[in-house]
Amino acid sequence: MLTIGEFSRLTHLSVRTLRRYHEAALLEPAVVDETTGYRYYGVDQIPTAQVIHRLRELDVPLNDVQQILRTPDPGARAALVADHLQRLEDALDRTRTAVLSLRRLLQPDPAPIDVELRAETARTVAAVEAVVGHRDIETWYAGAMAELEAAVGTAVTGPPGGMYDNALFEQEHGHALVYLPSAVPPRTGRVHPVSLPAVELAVTTHVGEHDGIEVTYGELGTWVVENAMSVAGPGRCGRSTLSALVTRAIPLRGALRSAGRSSASADAVSMVRSLGTAGRTR
């Protein structure tokens, strides 16, 4: 048998940590002396202690560690660990996104963006739409686009796009619509024809990784304001473009464009990013 100090040295778990794991019923000593209260461990407990040590290095909560250790099925244990690793990877992606945006924002002299005004004619597209919450938008978007692509198939005539109400960003709940252009939009399941009205857009191209697209959108919004325009309604997203409905001093409907697979209003930059709708950038 090993004293708690000896076990600590062999497992790289401090005595204090071993006591805490005992109290939490996570790693109980093989023997506790009834008179002295001293804890003793068996050498067969070393692998378990090492697993706990590695899991805690990955910030797995104690309750989850306990669940992993008590699950007899190796496949189930692997699934529990994989779920946590996915959460870590998601957090790392969010950190990388924030770093990329901050680096660009902190540049002393950012290059000016090129903006043009462009008129979009009215057209009919195949679309899926719903009122969704901001937290659910990614899952909804993936399902809606998969259904659209299956329904339209090879009859698609242009890049996909979307329209998102400002309420979706301002109040975290609102109307969202994604579409695929088609000469004869089908009607099946959630897919149905939708007429997009003619608009005038302020257009720019996002150059770089998709994760920095919100910075371009902010610059585009600045351009709109400085040119005596304002966002007038829900925006559009399209591959290689960002767009937002705008007006001038006299009513002039328009939109902002950025290099994305979709577009949205100037207030909707976070959605463009979370949806992954920027598509191909250069």
Tab-separated table of C-alpha atoms in Angstrom:
chain	number	residue	atom	x	y	z
A	1	MET	CA	0.000	0.000	0.000
A	2	LEU	CA	1.074	3.575	-0.644
A	3	THR	CA	0.738	6.525	1.689
A	4	ILE	CA	-1.061	9.550	0.307
A	5	GLY	CA	2.281	11.319	-0.106
A	6	GLU	CA	3.777	8.437	-2.059
A	7	PHE	CA	0.659	8.154	-4.207
A	8	SER	CA	0.778	11.904	-4.820
A	9	ARG	CA	4.342	11.732	-6.125
A	10	LEU	CA	3.552	8.810	-8.425
A	11	THR	CA	0.425	10.364	-9.905
A	12	HIS	CA	1.367	14.089	-9.892
A	13	LEU	CA	-1.805	14.835	-7.965
A	14	SER	CA	-1.257	16.967	-4.874
A	15	VAL	CA	-2.194	15.676	-1.424
A	16	ARG	CA	-4.788	18.419	-1.196
A	17	THR	CA	-6.293	17.360	-4.544
A	18	LEU	CA	-6.379	13.683	-3.500
A	19	ARG	CA	-8.240	14.635	-0.330
A	20	ARG	CA	-10.719	16.646	-2.366
A	21	TYR	CA	-11.245	13.734	-4.776
A	22	HIS	CA	-11.854	11.455	-1.795
A	23	GLU	CA	-14.482	13.826	-0.392
A	24	ALA	CA	-16.159	13.990	-3.816
A	25	ALA	CA	-16.140	10.157	-4.049
A	26	LEU	CA	-14.144	10.487	-7.261
A	27	LEU	CA	-10.992	8.642	-6.163
A	28	GLU	CA	-11.380	6.960	-2.789
A	29	PRO	CA	-8.424	5.463	-0.931
A	30	ALA	CA	-8.158	1.689	-0.782
A	31	VAL	CA	-7.874	1.924	3.003
A	32	VAL	CA	-8.473	4.644	5.599
A	33	ASP	CA	-6.983	3.995	9.035
A	34	GLU	CA	-9.848	4.250	11.514
A	35	THR	CA	-7.559	5.497	14.272
A	36	THR	CA	-5.310	8.008	12.501
A	37	GLY	CA	-7.477	8.826	9.472
A	38	TYR	CA	-4.473	8.253	7.203
A	39	ARG	CA	-5.299	7.378	3.631
A	40	TYR	CA	-3.617	4.537	1.758
A	41	TYR	CA	-3.815	3.730	-1.937
A	42	GLY	CA	-3.125	0.660	-4.045
A	43	VAL	CA	-0.812	0.599	-7.044
A	44	ASP	CA	-3.780	-0.538	-9.141
A	45	GLN	CA	-5.320	2.918	-8.549
A	46	ILE	CA	-2.450	4.712	-10.298
A	47	PRO	CA	-3.932	4.402	-13.847
A	48	THR	CA	-7.292	5.749	-12.634
A	49	ALA	CA	-5.568	8.690	-10.971
A	50	GLN	CA	-3.649	9.411	-14.165
A	51	VAL	CA	-6.862	9.373	-16.228
A	52	ILE	CA	-8.448	11.808	-13.777
A	53	HIS	CA	-5.360	14.027	-13.980
A	54	ARG	CA	-5.511	14.171	-17.781
A	55	LEU	CA	-9.243	14.822	-17.851
A	56	ARG	CA	-8.906	17.665	-15.374
A	57	GLU	CA	-6.099	19.146	-17.486
A	58	LEU	CA	-8.732	19.364	-20.229
A	59	ASP	CA	-11.079	21.187	-17.799
A	60	VAL	CA	-13.546	18.309	-17.694
A	61	PRO	CA	-15.893	19.071	-14.753
A	62	LEU	CA	-15.660	16.737	-11.752
A	63	ASN	CA	-19.189	15.440	-12.292
A	64	ASP	CA	-18.319	14.536	-15.889
A	65	VAL	CA	-15.080	12.870	-14.802
A	66	GLN	CA	-17.049	10.801	-12.336
A	67	GLN	CA	-19.548	9.826	-15.033
A	68	ILE	CA	-16.734	8.807	-17.384
A	69	LEU	CA	-15.063	6.662	-14.731
A	70	ARG	CA	-18.291	4.944	-13.709
A	71	THR	CA	-19.411	4.155	-17.257
A	72	PRO	CA	-18.536	0.496	-17.922
A	73	ASP	CA	-18.976	0.645	-21.694
A	74	PRO	CA	-15.724	1.784	-23.405
A	75	GLY	CA	-17.695	3.200	-26.334
A	76	ALA	CA	-19.864	5.293	-24.031
A	77	ARG	CA	-16.778	6.570	-22.195
A	78	ALA	CA	-15.165	7.536	-25.480
A	79	ALA	CA	-18.329	9.377	-26.523
A	80	LEU	CA	-18.375	11.382	-23.285
A	81	VAL	CA	-14.748	12.404	-23.766
A	82	ALA	CA	-15.356	13.232	-27.435
A	83	ASP	CA	-18.264	15.524	-26.482
A	84	HIS	CA	-16.038	17.486	-24.149
A	85	LEU	CA	-13.243	17.694	-26.704
A	86	GLN	CA	-15.724	19.099	-29.212
A	87	ARG	CA	-16.724	21.786	-26.715
A	88	LEU	CA	-13.052	22.654	-26.260
A	89	GLU	CA	-12.544	22.893	-30.018
A	90	ASP	CA	-15.612	25.131	-30.334
A	91	ALA	CA	-14.236	27.415	-27.623
A	92	LEU	CA	-10.866	27.490	-29.401
A	93	ASP	CA	-12.568	28.455	-32.673
A	94	ARG	CA	-14.342	31.323	-30.923
A	95	THR	CA	-11.031	32.483	-29.453
A	96	ARG	CA	-9.327	32.388	-32.851
A	97	THR	CA	-12.176	34.352	-34.369
A	98	ALA	CA	-11.892	37.037	-31.710
A	99	VAL	CA	-8.110	37.246	-32.153
A	100	LEU	CA	-8.378	37.666	-35.932
A	101	SER	CA	-10.942	40.437	-35.568
A	102	LEU	CA	-8.946	42.231	-32.878
A	103	ARG	CA	-5.761	42.142	-34.933
A	104	ARG	CA	-7.531	43.779	-37.826
A	105	LEU	CA	-9.308	46.316	-35.622
A	106	LEU	CA	-6.050	47.315	-33.939
A	107	GLN	CA	-4.236	48.028	-37.192
A	108	PRO	CA	-3.099	51.690	-37.077
A	109	ASP	CA	-4.076	52.525	-40.656
A	110	PRO	CA	-6.604	50.070	-42.090
A	111	ALA	CA	-6.921	50.120	-45.864
A	112	PRO	CA	-10.126	51.816	-47.078
A	113	ILE	CA	-12.771	49.599	-48.624
A	114	ASP	CA	-14.123	50.023	-52.126
A	115	VAL	CA	-17.887	50.523	-52.187
A	116	GLU	CA	-20.239	50.780	-55.129
A	117	LEU	CA	-23.974	51.318	-55.395
A	118	ARG	CA	-25.740	48.617	-57.348
A	119	ALA	CA	-29.366	48.049	-58.320
A	120	GLU	CA	-30.801	44.537	-57.904
A	121	THR	CA	-33.875	43.685	-59.944
A	122	ALA	CA	-36.819	41.827	-58.482
A	123	ARG	CA	-36.685	38.048	-58.823
A	124	THR	CA	-38.338	34.872	-57.581
A	125	VAL	CA	-36.261	32.301	-55.686
A	126	ALA	CA	-36.736	28.990	-53.889
A	127	ALA	CA	-36.687	29.710	-50.165
A	128	VAL	CA	-37.085	28.349	-46.658
A	129	GLU	CA	-38.095	30.781	-43.923
A	130	ALA	CA	-38.965	30.734	-40.234
A	131	VAL	CA	-38.985	32.761	-37.049
A	132	VAL	CA	-35.952	31.547	-35.095
A	133	GLY	CA	-33.900	32.407	-32.041
A	134	HIS	CA	-30.347	33.676	-32.416
A	135	ARG	CA	-28.938	30.621	-30.622
A	136	ASP	CA	-30.768	28.263	-32.961
A	137	ILE	CA	-29.867	29.987	-36.220
A	138	GLU	CA	-26.862	27.841	-37.130
A	139	THR	CA	-28.768	24.578	-36.768
A	140	TRP	CA	-31.770	26.011	-38.607
A	141	TYR	CA	-29.575	27.380	-41.400
A	142	ALA	CA	-27.811	24.053	-41.970
A	143	GLY	CA	-31.103	22.175	-42.188
A	144	ALA	CA	-32.761	24.782	-44.396
A	145	MET	CA	-29.873	24.884	-46.878
A	146	ALA	CA	-29.728	21.084	-47.066
A	147	GLU	CA	-33.447	20.983	-47.848
A	148	LEU	CA	-33.091	23.725	-50.454
A	149	GLU	CA	-30.200	22.031	-52.207
A	150	ALA	CA	-32.075	18.717	-52.308
A	151	ALA	CA	-35.233	20.378	-53.696
A	152	VAL	CA	-33.577	22.613	-56.313
A	153	GLY	CA	-30.780	20.246	-57.337
A	154	THR	CA	-29.122	21.074	-60.647
A	155	ALA	CA	-31.791	23.683	-61.475
A	156	VAL	CA	-29.976	26.271	-59.345
A	157	THR	CA	-29.152	29.416	-61.333
A	158	GLY	CA	-27.004	31.380	-58.898
A	159	PRO	CA	-25.349	31.485	-55.474
A	160	PRO	CA	-27.374	31.014	-52.284
A	161	GLY	CA	-28.388	33.939	-50.126
A	162	GLY	CA	-30.479	34.996	-47.187
A	163	MET	CA	-32.497	37.760	-45.560
A	164	TYR	CA	-32.557	38.363	-41.805
A	165	ASP	CA	-34.788	40.730	-39.852
A	166	ASN	CA	-33.048	43.219	-37.605
A	167	ALA	CA	-35.039	41.805	-34.672
A	168	LEU	CA	-33.005	38.626	-34.951
A	169	PHE	CA	-29.948	40.597	-33.827
A	170	GLU	CA	-31.512	43.327	-31.743
A	171	GLN	CA	-33.850	41.044	-29.782
A	172	GLU	CA	-32.232	37.638	-30.487
A	173	HIS	CA	-35.424	36.358	-32.101
A	174	GLY	CA	-36.794	37.143	-35.530
A	175	HIS	CA	-37.544	36.166	-39.108
A	176	ALA	CA	-34.862	34.487	-41.224
A	177	LEU	CA	-34.980	33.400	-44.854
A	178	VAL	CA	-32.443	31.537	-46.984
A	179	TYR	CA	-32.804	30.936	-50.697
A	180	LEU	CA	-31.429	29.475	-53.912
A	181	PRO	CA	-32.114	31.148	-57.266
A	182	SER	CA	-33.950	28.907	-59.714
A	183	ALA	CA	-35.752	29.462	-63.008
A	184	VAL	CA	-38.755	27.516	-61.691
A	185	PRO	CA	-38.628	27.455	-57.875
A	186	PRO	CA	-40.192	24.223	-56.551
A	187	ARG	CA	-42.754	23.876	-53.790
A	188	THR	CA	-42.020	20.885	-51.563
A	189	GLY	CA	-41.738	20.493	-47.797
A	190	ARG	CA	-40.570	23.810	-46.383
A	191	VAL	CA	-39.286	24.966	-49.772
A	192	HIS	CA	-41.513	27.438	-51.615
A	193	PRO	CA	-41.200	30.328	-54.115
A	194	VAL	CA	-40.543	33.798	-52.696
A	195	SER	CA	-40.400	37.089	-54.604
A	196	LEU	CA	-37.480	39.326	-53.694
A	197	PRO	CA	-38.194	43.009	-54.358
A	198	ALA	CA	-35.874	45.260	-56.326
A	199	VAL	CA	-33.364	47.092	-54.125
A	200	GLU	CA	-30.363	49.390	-54.366
A	201	LEU	CA	-27.279	48.120	-52.600
A	202	ALA	CA	-24.055	49.560	-51.298
A	203	VAL	CA	-21.592	46.790	-52.183
A	204	THR	CA	-18.103	45.872	-51.034
A	205	THR	CA	-15.968	42.723	-51.116
A	206	HIS	CA	-14.533	41.115	-48.007
A	207	VAL	CA	-10.907	40.094	-48.585
A	208	GLY	CA	-9.498	37.497	-46.194
A	209	GLU	CA	-10.684	34.812	-43.842
A	210	HIS	CA	-14.372	34.514	-43.124
A	211	ASP	CA	-13.799	35.023	-39.400
A	212	GLY	CA	-12.947	38.681	-39.992
A	213	ILE	CA	-16.011	39.454	-42.077
A	214	GLU	CA	-17.759	41.429	-39.344
A	215	VAL	CA	-14.979	44.032	-39.453
A	216	THR	CA	-15.653	44.588	-43.151
A	217	TYR	CA	-19.338	44.867	-42.379
A	218	GLY	CA	-18.621	47.530	-39.775
A	219	GLU	CA	-16.565	49.480	-42.299
A	220	LEU	CA	-19.370	49.171	-44.825
A	221	GLY	CA	-21.867	50.428	-42.268
A	222	THR	CA	-19.563	53.377	-41.581
A	223	TRP	CA	-19.468	54.157	-45.294
A	224	VAL	CA	-23.262	54.115	-45.433
A	225	VAL	CA	-23.577	56.535	-42.526
A	226	GLU	CA	-20.862	58.875	-43.814
A	227	ASN	CA	-22.604	59.034	-47.179
A	228	ALA	CA	-25.880	60.221	-45.664
A	229	MET	CA	-27.575	56.838	-45.892
A	230	SER	CA	-29.119	54.616	-43.257
A	231	VAL	CA	-30.148	51.007	-42.931
A	232	ALA	CA	-33.777	50.803	-44.003
A	233	GLY	CA	-34.720	47.201	-43.333
A	234	PRO	CA	-33.662	43.577	-43.377
A	235	GLY	CA	-30.545	42.902	-45.369
A	236	ARG	CA	-29.495	40.269	-47.851
A	237	CYS	CA	-26.552	37.925	-47.981
A	238	GLY	CA	-25.021	36.411	-51.076
A	239	ARG	CA	-21.847	34.579	-51.968
A	240	SER	CA	-19.017	37.116	-52.313
A	241	THR	CA	-21.307	39.878	-51.015
A	242	LEU	CA	-22.651	41.503	-47.864
A	243	SER	CA	-25.694	43.695	-48.209
A	244	ALA	CA	-28.080	45.782	-46.139
A	245	LEU	CA	-31.125	47.740	-47.146
A	246	VAL	CA	-30.319	51.478	-46.987
A	247	THR	CA	-31.951	54.843	-47.655
A	248	ARG	CA	-30.658	58.337	-48.382
A	249	ALA	CA	-32.144	61.686	-47.449
A	250	ILE	CA	-34.698	60.962	-50.157
A	251	PRO	CA	-36.021	57.390	-50.049
A	252	LEU	CA	-33.485	55.222	-51.838
A	253	ARG	CA	-33.632	51.538	-51.057
A	254	GLY	CA	-30.317	49.780	-51.161
A	255	ALA	CA	-28.034	47.256	-49.543
A	256	LEU	CA	-24.483	46.644	-48.455
A	257	ARG	CA	-22.487	43.837	-50.059
A	258	SER	CA	-19.527	41.871	-48.728
A	259	ALA	CA	-17.660	38.805	-49.825
A	260	GLY	CA	-19.968	36.259	-48.400
A	261	ARG	CA	-22.248	33.491	-49.270
A	262	SER	CA	-25.070	35.571	-47.882
A	263	SER	CA	-25.870	39.127	-46.835
A	264	ALA	CA	-27.642	40.880	-44.020
A	265	SER	CA	-28.374	44.320	-42.636
A	266	ALA	CA	-25.550	46.430	-41.276
A	267	ASP	CA	-26.814	45.511	-37.818
A	268	ALA	CA	-26.528	41.838	-38.722
A	269	VAL	CA	-22.799	41.344	-38.932
A	270	SER	CA	-22.714	38.778	-36.134
A	271	MET	CA	-25.262	36.669	-37.957
A	272	VAL	CA	-23.281	36.702	-41.188
A	273	ARG	CA	-20.402	35.255	-39.242
A	274	SER	CA	-22.327	32.716	-37.190
A	275	LEU	CA	-24.179	31.372	-40.192
A	276	GLY	CA	-21.012	30.820	-42.140
A	277	THR	CA	-22.755	32.547	-45.018
A	278	ALA	CA	-19.768	34.494	-46.236
A	279	GLY	CA	-18.914	31.622	-48.510
A	280	ARG	CA	-15.825	32.002	-50.618
A	281	THR	CA	-13.553	34.928	-49.849
A	282	ARG	CA	-10.306	35.986	-51.410
